[in-house]
Amino acid sequence: MEWYFPKSLEELAELLKEEGVFIHAGGTAIKEERIKSAKRVIDISSLPLNYVKKDGDIWRIGATATLSRVMDSLESDHLLVKALKCTATTPLRNRITVGGSVFLSPLWSNFMGPLLALDAKLNVVGKLNGTYSYEEFLSNKAKFQGCAVTEVNFQAGGSTCFFFDRFARTANDYSALTVTLGFSMKGDVVDEAKIVVTGCKKVYERLNAVEAGFKGKSLKAIDPDRLFDDVKLEFADKPAGSGPYLAEVARVLLMRGFDALASAR
Amino acid sequence: MKASFNINGKVHELEFAPHARLLDLLRDNGFTEVKCGCREGFCGACSVLLDGELVNSCMVYAASVGERKITTVKGIGSIHEPHPIQEAFVEAGAVQCGFCTPGMVLATYALLQRNPDPTDEEIKEALDGNFCRCTGYVKIIDAVKLAARKVKEND
Ligand SMILES: Cc1cc2nc3c(=O)[nH]c(=O)nc-3n(C[C@H](O)[C@H](O)[C@H](O)COP(=O)(O)OP(=O)(O)OC[C@H]3O[C@@H](n4cnc5c(N)ncnc54)[C@H](O)[C@@H]3O)c2cc1C
Ligand code: FES
Ligand code: FES
């Protein structure tokens, strides 16, 4: 088994064609057995992908940018910063990369809800080459095996207001669930709503029916107590609580999120 | 595998397995000031600085370190020439069993490099990856505040 340190995307694309290769980014989710069983480990830290930059009205985040770097570079009240602040711990955030987190997209991900709400796109190289929506990536992860994520990008700013919260046993624990709400406003009324719950049995759920009900309405005209009544969220039992308990917590966080956004208007 | 590692300002040629963690590489080569707690990225006992940034050495593969500079707690001060942060931990009574102390000192060092005058909230955030089972943290936060004053006086 050998470690490789490609310096260009061309070199990376060539290495990805080989059998038994495995990508290493921050390494925080890689078990020793996985390294032992790989023929080649490709460490991507020497690639020119450690950037966070605003390109016109698009934020572009290179795959090897760490969570700490993203938190330092985006606006302090950005949705992603709120989500990353409660992800793992300072030393882990200095090591965990955006590319690794997106490729892994685990059940406890704090990225998933925000990136879905932001309509994020991924640039990939390898077996597939090009730009794909993060939603497409999540819906067919197998298709992206043998690829490397090189960049995550999404629209900057705009008229959208966001809420993010998560539930975990302790501040440092893996998230049991996350809740993200985003409202694009036209004047006083909602033009588009995005509501995402993650950590559930389906990994994530977009609350499409509730989202549709918001369109064209003023937030003040909506009764928050009834808003999520018809939402059926299913969670598996986890160390943080039973499935029914987590579903109830998700509902409470959704209501809190709505209240926070409505009162901020 | 064999590679050069820059540890506390000295280059060491070391042999290690391709799947070895930085924590084991350091401890197996005498840097036992780096403590092994949980091996899962939770406790912070294994903290070191990589190019000045605090990381959990149990979550870092040795092969991935490359030319980055590794600093253990002995790299910032010794028993005969302690760093002001180390003095502050002793003076504030922030050390009981001492198992968490190397990590706490390095977390404080990384914080003060970025932010010489941290608030209580900023101190808690910067030390969020370092657990202490003895002190209850109050004295540790006092120590960080004292360290900030000492480092400023020294500059
Ligand atoms: C104690 C602890 C608590 C945590 N809590 C949370 C939490 O609450 N919420 C949360 O969101 N995260 C959390 N994390 C982080 C998360 O579990 C993963 O460890 C992290 O996202 C992996 O990122 P990495 O850069 O270290 O990737 P790596 O460990 O290097 O890689 C992860 C996987 O992605 C692949 N990969 C890496 N980079 C790329 C790329 N650019 N292209 C294609 N494939 C790639 C690797 O081959 C591997 O399969 C926690 C981690 C720890 C250790
Ligand atoms: S031993 Fe590394 S974090 Fe606990
Ligand atoms: S002094 Fe004992 S763990 Fe902190």
Short mmCIF file of C-alpha atoms and ligand atoms in Angstrom, two decimals:
data_model
loop_
_atom_site.label_atom_id
_atom_site.label_comp_id
_atom_site.label_asym_id
_atom_site.label_seq_id
_atom_site.Cartn_x
_atom_site.Cartn_y
_atom_site.Cartn_z
CA MET A 1 0.00 0.00 0.00
CA GLU A 2 1.30 3.42 -0.94
CA TRP A 3 0.33 7.02 -0.29
CA TYR A 4 0.15 9.45 -3.22
CA PHE A 5 0.07 13.24 -3.06
CA PRO A 6 -1.16 14.57 -6.42
CA LYS A 7 -0.40 18.24 -7.06
CA SER A 8 -2.78 18.86 -9.96
CA LEU A 9 -6.31 17.82 -10.88
CA GLU A 10 -4.94 16.09 -13.98
CA GLU A 11 -2.69 13.95 -11.79
CA LEU A 12 -5.65 13.20 -9.51
CA ALA A 13 -7.83 12.19 -12.48
CA GLU A 14 -5.11 9.79 -13.67
CA LEU A 15 -4.78 8.21 -10.20
CA LEU A 16 -8.55 7.79 -9.92
CA LYS A 17 -8.48 5.52 -12.97
CA GLU A 18 -6.42 2.93 -11.04
CA GLU A 19 -7.91 -0.03 -9.18
CA GLY A 20 -8.18 -0.02 -5.37
CA VAL A 21 -7.62 3.70 -4.81
CA PHE A 22 -9.02 5.53 -1.84
CA ILE A 23 -9.17 9.29 -1.15
CA HIS A 24 -7.88 10.75 2.11
CA ALA A 25 -8.82 14.34 2.99
CA GLY A 26 -9.02 15.21 6.72
CA GLY A 27 -8.95 11.50 7.57
CA THR A 28 -11.34 11.95 10.52
CA ALA A 29 -13.82 9.38 9.22
CA ILE A 30 -11.38 6.84 7.83
CA LYS A 31 -10.81 3.64 9.77
CA GLU A 32 -7.34 2.05 9.86
CA GLU A 33 -8.76 -1.10 8.20
CA ARG A 34 -9.83 0.98 5.19
CA ILE A 35 -6.29 2.32 4.77
CA LYS A 36 -4.86 -1.20 5.17
CA SER A 37 -7.17 -2.62 2.50
CA ALA A 38 -6.49 0.09 -0.09
CA LYS A 39 -3.86 -0.42 -2.79
CA ARG A 40 -3.25 3.31 -3.03
CA VAL A 41 -4.30 6.10 -0.72
CA ILE A 42 -4.62 9.44 -2.50
CA ASP A 43 -4.04 12.31 -0.09
CA ILE A 44 -5.61 15.37 -1.73
CA SER A 45 -4.13 18.00 0.61
CA SER A 46 -1.48 19.13 -1.92
CA LEU A 47 -4.08 20.00 -4.57
CA PRO A 48 -4.86 23.71 -5.05
CA LEU A 49 -8.31 23.21 -3.51
CA ASN A 50 -7.83 24.94 -0.16
CA TYR A 51 -9.88 28.06 -0.90
CA VAL A 52 -13.08 29.86 0.04
CA LYS A 53 -13.83 32.70 -2.36
CA LYS A 54 -16.69 34.84 -3.59
CA ASP A 55 -16.87 34.75 -7.36
CA GLY A 56 -19.49 37.36 -8.34
CA ASP A 57 -22.58 36.21 -6.48
CA ILE A 58 -21.35 32.65 -5.95
CA TRP A 59 -19.45 31.28 -2.95
CA ARG A 60 -16.89 28.70 -4.07
CA ILE A 61 -15.39 26.38 -1.47
CA GLY A 62 -12.50 24.12 -2.48
CA ALA A 63 -12.75 20.49 -1.33
CA THR A 64 -9.75 20.65 1.01
CA ALA A 65 -10.86 23.83 2.84
CA THR A 66 -11.35 22.92 6.47
CA LEU A 67 -14.49 23.74 8.43
CA SER A 68 -12.47 26.31 10.44
CA ARG A 69 -11.41 28.00 7.23
CA VAL A 70 -15.01 28.18 6.01
CA MET A 71 -16.14 29.64 9.34
CA ASP A 72 -13.43 32.31 9.12
CA SER A 73 -14.22 33.18 5.50
CA LEU A 74 -18.02 33.33 5.18
CA GLU A 75 -20.14 36.07 6.78
CA SER A 76 -20.40 35.34 10.52
CA ASP A 77 -24.21 35.03 10.31
CA HIS A 78 -24.14 32.76 7.25
CA LEU A 79 -26.30 29.64 7.49
CA LEU A 80 -23.30 27.39 6.96
CA VAL A 81 -21.32 29.11 9.72
CA LYS A 82 -24.21 28.54 12.13
CA ALA A 83 -24.21 24.85 11.17
CA LEU A 84 -20.44 24.43 11.36
CA LYS A 85 -20.15 26.14 14.74
CA CYS A 86 -21.93 23.18 16.27
CA THR A 87 -20.06 20.56 14.26
CA ALA A 88 -17.56 18.49 16.28
CA THR A 89 -14.88 20.55 18.12
CA THR A 90 -12.23 23.18 17.37
CA PRO A 91 -9.36 20.68 16.74
CA LEU A 92 -11.60 18.51 14.58
CA ARG A 93 -12.87 21.50 12.60
CA ASN A 94 -9.22 22.36 11.91
CA ARG A 95 -8.90 18.99 10.21
CA ILE A 96 -12.31 18.07 8.73
CA THR A 97 -12.63 19.18 5.10
CA VAL A 98 -15.66 20.31 3.17
CA GLY A 99 -15.05 17.73 0.42
CA GLY A 100 -14.80 14.85 2.92
CA SER A 101 -17.95 15.98 4.74
CA VAL A 102 -19.93 16.33 1.53
CA PHE A 103 -18.75 13.03 0.05
CA LEU A 104 -19.47 11.20 3.28
CA SER A 105 -22.76 13.06 3.98
CA PRO A 106 -23.44 10.90 7.04
CA LEU A 107 -26.74 10.64 8.88
CA TRP A 108 -25.36 13.05 11.50
CA SER A 109 -24.26 15.61 8.90
CA ASN A 110 -24.65 19.28 9.78
CA PHE A 111 -23.89 20.16 6.15
CA MET A 112 -26.72 18.32 4.49
CA GLY A 113 -29.70 20.51 5.47
CA PRO A 114 -27.92 23.83 4.78
CA LEU A 115 -26.44 22.65 1.46
CA LEU A 116 -29.86 21.43 0.30
CA ALA A 117 -31.48 24.70 1.37
CA LEU A 118 -28.76 26.64 -0.45
CA ASP A 119 -29.26 24.56 -3.65
CA ALA A 120 -25.53 23.76 -3.53
CA LYS A 121 -23.70 22.28 -6.49
CA LEU A 122 -20.66 20.03 -6.55
CA ASN A 123 -17.83 19.99 -9.06
CA VAL A 124 -16.46 16.49 -9.50
CA VAL A 125 -13.64 14.84 -11.44
CA GLY A 126 -12.88 11.19 -12.13
CA LYS A 127 -15.36 8.69 -13.54
CA LEU A 128 -17.80 11.59 -13.88
CA ASN A 129 -16.66 15.09 -14.75
CA GLY A 130 -18.72 18.20 -14.29
CA THR A 131 -21.13 20.00 -12.00
CA TYR A 132 -23.97 18.21 -10.23
CA SER A 133 -26.57 19.38 -7.74
CA TYR A 134 -25.96 18.19 -4.19
CA GLU A 135 -29.52 16.79 -4.21
CA GLU A 136 -28.65 14.63 -7.23
CA PHE A 137 -25.47 13.47 -5.48
CA LEU A 138 -27.47 12.44 -2.39
CA SER A 139 -30.12 10.67 -4.44
CA ASN A 140 -27.55 8.45 -6.16
CA LYS A 141 -24.32 8.32 -4.20
CA ALA A 142 -23.25 5.05 -5.88
CA LYS A 143 -23.01 6.86 -9.24
CA PHE A 144 -20.28 9.07 -7.77
CA GLN A 145 -18.02 6.27 -6.50
CA GLY A 146 -14.61 6.66 -8.15
CA CYS A 147 -15.04 10.45 -8.32
CA ALA A 148 -13.48 13.22 -6.30
CA VAL A 149 -15.43 16.27 -5.21
CA THR A 150 -13.28 19.31 -6.03
CA GLU A 151 -15.59 22.19 -5.13
CA VAL A 152 -18.88 23.02 -3.43
CA ASN A 153 -20.61 26.19 -4.63
CA PHE A 154 -23.84 28.05 -3.93
CA GLN A 155 -25.44 31.48 -4.37
CA ALA A 156 -24.22 34.17 -1.98
CA GLY A 157 -26.58 36.45 -0.09
CA GLY A 158 -29.90 37.13 -1.77
CA SER A 159 -33.14 37.80 0.04
CA THR A 160 -33.26 34.50 1.87
CA CYS A 161 -33.39 34.32 5.66
CA PHE A 162 -32.31 31.10 7.28
CA PHE A 163 -32.63 29.14 10.50
CA PHE A 164 -30.52 26.14 11.54
CA ASP A 165 -30.56 24.05 14.69
CA ARG A 166 -29.60 20.55 15.64
CA PHE A 167 -30.19 18.11 18.45
CA ALA A 168 -27.43 16.09 20.14
CA ARG A 169 -26.81 14.71 23.63
CA THR A 170 -23.87 17.02 24.30
CA ALA A 171 -22.21 19.94 22.49
CA ASN A 172 -19.47 17.63 21.10
CA ASP A 173 -21.70 14.73 20.14
CA TYR A 174 -22.71 13.66 16.64
CA SER A 175 -26.00 15.32 15.63
CA ALA A 176 -29.09 13.15 16.09
CA LEU A 177 -31.07 15.43 13.77
CA THR A 178 -30.88 18.84 12.14
CA VAL A 179 -33.53 21.30 11.02
CA THR A 180 -33.00 24.00 8.36
CA LEU A 181 -35.54 26.59 7.21
CA GLY A 182 -34.95 29.14 4.45
CA PHE A 183 -37.45 31.75 3.23
CA SER A 184 -36.88 33.86 0.13
CA MET A 185 -39.05 36.92 0.62
CA LYS A 186 -40.68 39.25 -1.91
CA GLY A 187 -41.59 42.25 0.19
CA ASP A 188 -43.61 40.88 3.06
CA VAL A 189 -44.59 37.57 1.50
CA VAL A 190 -42.76 34.30 1.03
CA ASP A 191 -41.61 33.73 -2.55
CA GLU A 192 -39.95 30.39 -1.90
CA ALA A 193 -39.58 28.24 1.23
CA LYS A 194 -37.11 25.46 1.85
CA ILE A 195 -37.52 23.24 4.87
CA VAL A 196 -35.19 20.30 5.42
CA VAL A 197 -34.96 17.81 8.28
CA THR A 198 -31.98 15.45 8.38
CA GLY A 199 -31.03 12.45 10.50
CA CYS A 200 -34.38 10.74 9.84
CA LYS A 201 -35.04 7.26 8.41
CA LYS A 202 -34.97 8.62 4.86
CA VAL A 203 -31.68 10.43 5.73
CA TYR A 204 -33.28 13.76 4.83
CA GLU A 205 -36.77 15.05 4.12
CA ARG A 206 -37.82 18.17 2.28
CA LEU A 207 -41.20 19.25 3.68
CA ASN A 208 -42.62 20.00 0.22
CA ALA A 209 -46.27 20.32 1.26
CA VAL A 210 -45.47 22.81 4.03
CA GLU A 211 -43.12 24.69 1.69
CA ALA A 212 -45.90 25.02 -0.92
CA GLY A 213 -48.32 26.29 1.73
CA PHE A 214 -46.00 29.22 2.50
CA LYS A 215 -45.83 30.57 -1.04
CA GLY A 216 -47.38 34.03 -1.42
CA LYS A 217 -48.23 34.29 2.28
CA SER A 218 -47.04 36.77 4.86
CA LEU A 219 -45.27 35.02 7.75
CA LYS A 220 -47.45 36.91 10.22
CA ALA A 221 -50.57 35.39 8.66
CA ILE A 222 -49.47 31.83 9.40
CA ASP A 223 -50.40 30.02 12.61
CA PRO A 224 -47.19 28.30 13.75
CA ASP A 225 -48.98 25.92 16.14
CA ARG A 226 -50.80 24.07 13.33
CA LEU A 227 -48.09 24.45 10.71
CA PHE A 228 -46.31 21.12 11.16
CA ASP A 229 -49.35 19.10 12.34
CA ASP A 230 -49.55 16.96 9.21
CA VAL A 231 -45.83 16.36 8.93
CA LYS A 232 -44.97 12.70 9.51
CA LEU A 233 -41.28 12.36 10.28
CA GLU A 234 -39.83 8.96 11.07
CA PHE A 235 -36.63 8.48 13.03
CA ALA A 236 -34.84 5.32 14.08
CA ASP A 237 -34.04 4.94 17.78
CA LYS A 238 -30.67 6.55 18.52
CA PRO A 239 -28.48 7.08 21.62
CA ALA A 240 -29.96 10.59 21.82
CA GLY A 241 -33.54 9.29 22.05
CA SER A 242 -36.23 6.98 20.72
CA GLY A 243 -37.60 7.46 17.21
CA PRO A 244 -40.91 9.02 18.39
CA TYR A 245 -39.03 11.31 20.79
CA LEU A 246 -36.72 12.55 18.02
CA ALA A 247 -39.72 13.18 15.75
CA GLU A 248 -41.22 15.35 18.48
CA VAL A 249 -37.91 17.20 18.97
CA ALA A 250 -37.77 17.85 15.21
CA ARG A 251 -41.29 19.30 15.29
CA VAL A 252 -40.37 21.59 18.20
CA LEU A 253 -37.23 22.80 16.39
CA LEU A 254 -39.27 23.44 13.23
CA MET A 255 -41.73 25.56 15.21
CA ARG A 256 -38.88 27.42 16.92
CA GLY A 257 -37.28 28.04 13.54
CA PHE A 258 -40.49 29.42 12.11
CA ASP A 259 -40.98 31.67 15.17
CA ALA A 260 -37.40 32.94 14.94
CA LEU A 261 -37.72 33.83 11.26
CA ALA A 262 -41.20 35.35 11.61
CA SER A 263 -40.20 37.51 14.56
CA ALA A 264 -36.97 38.59 12.80
CA ARG A 265 -39.07 40.01 9.93
CA MET B 1 7.32 3.50 5.53
CA LYS B 2 10.02 6.02 6.38
CA ALA B 3 9.65 9.80 6.36
CA SER B 4 11.04 12.98 7.90
CA PHE B 5 8.98 14.72 10.55
CA ASN B 6 9.62 18.20 11.89
CA ILE B 7 8.83 17.84 15.58
CA ASN B 8 9.40 20.77 17.94
CA GLY B 9 11.81 22.36 15.45
CA LYS B 10 13.98 19.25 14.91
CA VAL B 11 13.83 16.94 11.90
CA HIS B 12 13.45 13.26 12.77
CA GLU B 13 13.67 10.38 10.29
CA LEU B 14 11.05 7.90 11.51
CA GLU B 15 9.71 4.54 10.46
CA PHE B 16 5.99 3.79 10.75
CA ALA B 17 3.16 1.66 9.34
CA PRO B 18 1.16 3.19 6.44
CA HIS B 19 -1.94 3.16 8.67
CA ALA B 20 -0.21 4.56 11.80
CA ARG B 21 -1.80 7.50 13.57
CA LEU B 22 0.31 10.54 14.40
CA LEU B 23 -0.46 9.91 18.10
CA ASP B 24 1.21 6.48 17.97
CA LEU B 25 4.12 7.70 15.87
CA LEU B 26 4.84 10.39 18.47
CA ARG B 27 4.42 8.22 21.56
CA ASP B 28 6.39 5.30 20.06
CA ASN B 29 9.27 7.69 19.44
CA GLY B 30 9.44 9.12 22.94
CA PHE B 31 7.05 12.08 22.71
CA THR B 32 4.98 10.71 25.58
CA GLU B 33 3.88 14.21 26.59
CA VAL B 34 1.21 13.60 23.93
CA LYS B 35 -1.42 11.66 25.89
CA CYS B 36 -3.73 8.94 24.64
CA GLY B 37 -7.30 9.21 25.95
CA CYS B 38 -10.21 8.10 23.81
CA ARG B 39 -8.66 7.61 20.32
CA GLU B 40 -11.95 8.88 18.89
CA GLY B 41 -11.46 12.61 18.62
CA PHE B 42 -13.51 13.40 21.71
CA CYS B 43 -11.17 14.12 24.63
CA GLY B 44 -8.31 16.26 23.27
CA ALA B 45 -5.63 14.58 25.41
CA CYS B 46 -3.67 13.85 22.23
CA SER B 47 -3.71 17.48 20.97
CA VAL B 48 -0.72 18.77 19.02
CA LEU B 49 -0.22 21.75 16.74
CA LEU B 50 0.17 21.12 13.00
CA ASP B 51 1.58 24.25 11.41
CA GLY B 52 0.24 26.12 14.44
CA GLU B 53 -3.29 24.69 14.28
CA LEU B 54 -4.68 22.54 17.06
CA VAL B 55 -5.54 18.99 15.93
CA ASN B 56 -6.28 15.64 17.60
CA SER B 57 -3.23 13.53 16.75
CA CYS B 58 -5.35 10.35 17.14
CA MET B 59 -7.41 11.50 14.14
CA VAL B 60 -4.42 12.25 11.90
CA TYR B 61 -2.65 9.60 9.82
CA ALA B 62 1.12 10.00 10.21
CA ALA B 63 1.62 9.53 6.45
CA SER B 64 -0.57 12.57 5.75
CA VAL B 65 1.52 15.01 7.81
CA GLY B 66 4.16 15.69 5.14
CA GLU B 67 6.30 18.75 5.79
CA ARG B 68 3.94 20.35 8.30
CA LYS B 69 5.54 21.39 11.58
CA ILE B 70 4.43 19.35 14.59
CA THR B 71 4.49 21.03 18.01
CA THR B 72 3.91 19.11 21.24
CA VAL B 73 3.61 20.77 24.63
CA LYS B 74 7.36 20.33 25.15
CA GLY B 75 7.92 22.40 22.01
CA ILE B 76 6.57 25.56 23.61
CA GLY B 77 8.36 25.36 26.97
CA SER B 78 10.19 22.99 29.29
CA ILE B 79 10.19 22.35 33.03
CA HIS B 80 13.25 24.61 33.38
CA GLU B 81 12.06 27.24 30.92
CA PRO B 82 8.28 27.13 31.05
CA HIS B 83 6.13 29.12 28.65
CA PRO B 84 3.98 31.80 30.37
CA ILE B 85 0.93 29.66 29.56
CA GLN B 86 2.44 26.72 31.44
CA GLU B 87 3.27 29.01 34.39
CA ALA B 88 -0.29 30.35 34.36
CA PHE B 89 -1.76 26.83 34.56
CA VAL B 90 0.36 26.09 37.64
CA GLU B 91 -0.31 29.45 39.30
CA ALA B 92 -4.07 29.29 38.70
CA GLY B 93 -4.26 25.77 40.18
CA ALA B 94 -5.60 24.46 36.87
CA VAL B 95 -3.67 21.18 37.08
CA GLN B 96 -4.84 18.23 39.14
CA CYS B 97 -3.99 14.82 37.66
CA GLY B 98 -2.43 16.64 34.69
CA PHE B 99 -3.59 14.24 32.00
CA CYS B 100 -5.51 16.90 30.08
CA THR B 101 -2.93 19.64 30.70
CA PRO B 102 -0.70 19.21 27.60
CA GLY B 103 -3.79 19.48 25.40
CA MET B 104 -5.23 22.39 27.39
CA VAL B 105 -1.93 24.29 27.19
CA LEU B 106 -1.69 23.78 23.43
CA ALA B 107 -5.34 24.76 22.92
CA THR B 108 -4.61 27.93 24.89
CA TYR B 109 -1.46 28.57 22.85
CA ALA B 110 -3.40 28.23 19.56
CA LEU B 111 -6.13 30.52 20.88
CA LEU B 112 -3.78 33.27 22.08
CA GLN B 113 -1.91 33.23 18.76
CA ARG B 114 -5.16 34.13 17.00
CA ASN B 115 -6.81 36.17 19.71
CA PRO B 116 -4.56 37.66 22.43
CA ASP B 117 -7.50 39.00 24.45
CA PRO B 118 -10.26 36.37 24.44
CA THR B 119 -13.58 36.67 26.25
CA ASP B 120 -14.85 33.84 28.50
CA GLU B 121 -17.09 32.68 25.66
CA GLU B 122 -14.19 32.61 23.20
CA ILE B 123 -12.08 30.65 25.69
CA LYS B 124 -14.84 28.07 26.11
CA GLU B 125 -15.19 27.74 22.33
CA ALA B 126 -11.44 27.34 21.80
CA LEU B 127 -11.20 24.65 24.50
CA ASP B 128 -14.37 22.84 23.39
CA GLY B 129 -12.37 19.80 22.25
CA ASN B 130 -10.43 19.33 25.48
CA PHE B 131 -12.02 17.42 28.35
CA CYS B 132 -10.91 17.64 31.97
CA ARG B 133 -12.26 15.09 34.42
CA CYS B 134 -10.77 16.75 37.52
CA THR B 135 -10.95 20.52 37.67
CA GLY B 136 -14.50 21.44 36.65
CA TYR B 137 -12.97 23.90 34.15
CA VAL B 138 -13.31 27.05 36.31
CA LYS B 139 -9.61 27.12 37.17
CA ILE B 140 -8.71 26.30 33.58
CA ILE B 141 -10.60 29.35 32.31
CA ASP B 142 -8.88 31.42 35.03
CA ALA B 143 -5.55 30.02 33.81
CA VAL B 144 -6.24 31.01 30.20
CA LYS B 145 -7.12 34.56 31.30
CA LEU B 146 -3.96 34.74 33.41
CA ALA B 147 -1.95 33.34 30.50
CA ALA B 148 -3.33 36.02 28.18
CA ARG B 149 -2.13 38.72 30.62
CA LYS B 150 1.29 37.06 31.03
CA VAL B 151 1.82 36.63 27.29
CA LYS B 152 0.95 40.30 26.73
CA GLU B 153 3.40 41.40 29.45
CA ASN B 154 6.12 39.22 27.91
CA ASP B 155 5.66 40.70 24.41
C1 LIG C 1 -16.08 13.12 17.31
C2 LIG C 1 -16.63 13.60 16.01
C3 LIG C 1 -17.87 14.23 15.97
C4 LIG C 1 -18.39 14.68 14.75
N1 LIG C 1 -19.62 15.28 14.72
C5 LIG C 1 -20.14 15.70 13.55
C6 LIG C 1 -21.45 16.29 13.49
O1 LIG C 1 -22.16 16.41 14.49
N2 LIG C 1 -21.89 16.73 12.29
C7 LIG C 1 -21.14 16.60 11.13
O2 LIG C 1 -21.58 17.04 10.06
N3 LIG C 1 -19.92 16.03 11.16
C8 LIG C 1 -19.40 15.59 12.33
N4 LIG C 1 -18.16 15.00 12.35
C9 LIG C 1 -17.40 14.90 11.09
C10 LIG C 1 -17.77 13.70 10.23
O3 LIG C 1 -18.23 12.60 10.97
C11 LIG C 1 -16.57 13.23 9.37
O4 LIG C 1 -15.52 12.80 10.24
C12 LIG C 1 -16.02 14.31 8.46
O5 LIG C 1 -17.05 14.98 7.79
C13 LIG C 1 -15.08 13.69 7.42
O6 LIG C 1 -14.35 14.71 6.77
P1 LIG C 1 -12.81 14.49 6.39
O7 LIG C 1 -12.34 15.67 5.64
O8 LIG C 1 -12.04 14.12 7.61
O9 LIG C 1 -12.93 13.27 5.38
P2 LIG C 1 -12.11 11.90 5.32
O10 LIG C 1 -12.22 11.20 6.62
O11 LIG C 1 -10.78 12.14 4.75
O12 LIG C 1 -12.98 11.13 4.22
C14 LIG C 1 -14.32 10.74 4.45
C15 LIG C 1 -14.80 9.94 3.22
O13 LIG C 1 -14.93 10.79 2.09
C16 LIG C 1 -14.02 10.42 1.03
N5 LIG C 1 -13.48 11.70 0.54
C17 LIG C 1 -12.82 12.66 1.26
N6 LIG C 1 -12.63 13.75 0.51
C18 LIG C 1 -13.18 13.48 -0.71
C19 LIG C 1 -13.30 14.23 -1.91
N7 LIG C 1 -12.86 15.49 -2.01
N8 LIG C 1 -13.90 13.64 -2.97
C20 LIG C 1 -14.39 12.38 -2.88
N9 LIG C 1 -14.30 11.62 -1.78
C21 LIG C 1 -13.71 12.18 -0.69
C22 LIG C 1 -13.00 9.49 1.68
O14 LIG C 1 -12.52 8.54 0.75
C23 LIG C 1 -13.85 8.85 2.77
O15 LIG C 1 -14.64 7.82 2.22
C24 LIG C 1 -17.63 14.51 13.55
C25 LIG C 1 -16.40 13.86 13.57
C26 LIG C 1 -15.91 13.38 14.79
C27 LIG C 1 -14.59 12.66 14.77
S1 FES C 2 -7.08 10.51 22.35
FE1 FES C 2 -7.35 11.83 20.68
S2 FES C 2 -9.10 12.97 21.16
FE2 FES C 2 -8.99 11.51 22.75
S1 FES C 3 -6.44 17.74 35.52
FE1 FES C 3 -7.09 15.67 35.47
S2 FES C 3 -8.14 15.56 33.58
FE2 FES C 3 -7.71 17.65 33.77
#
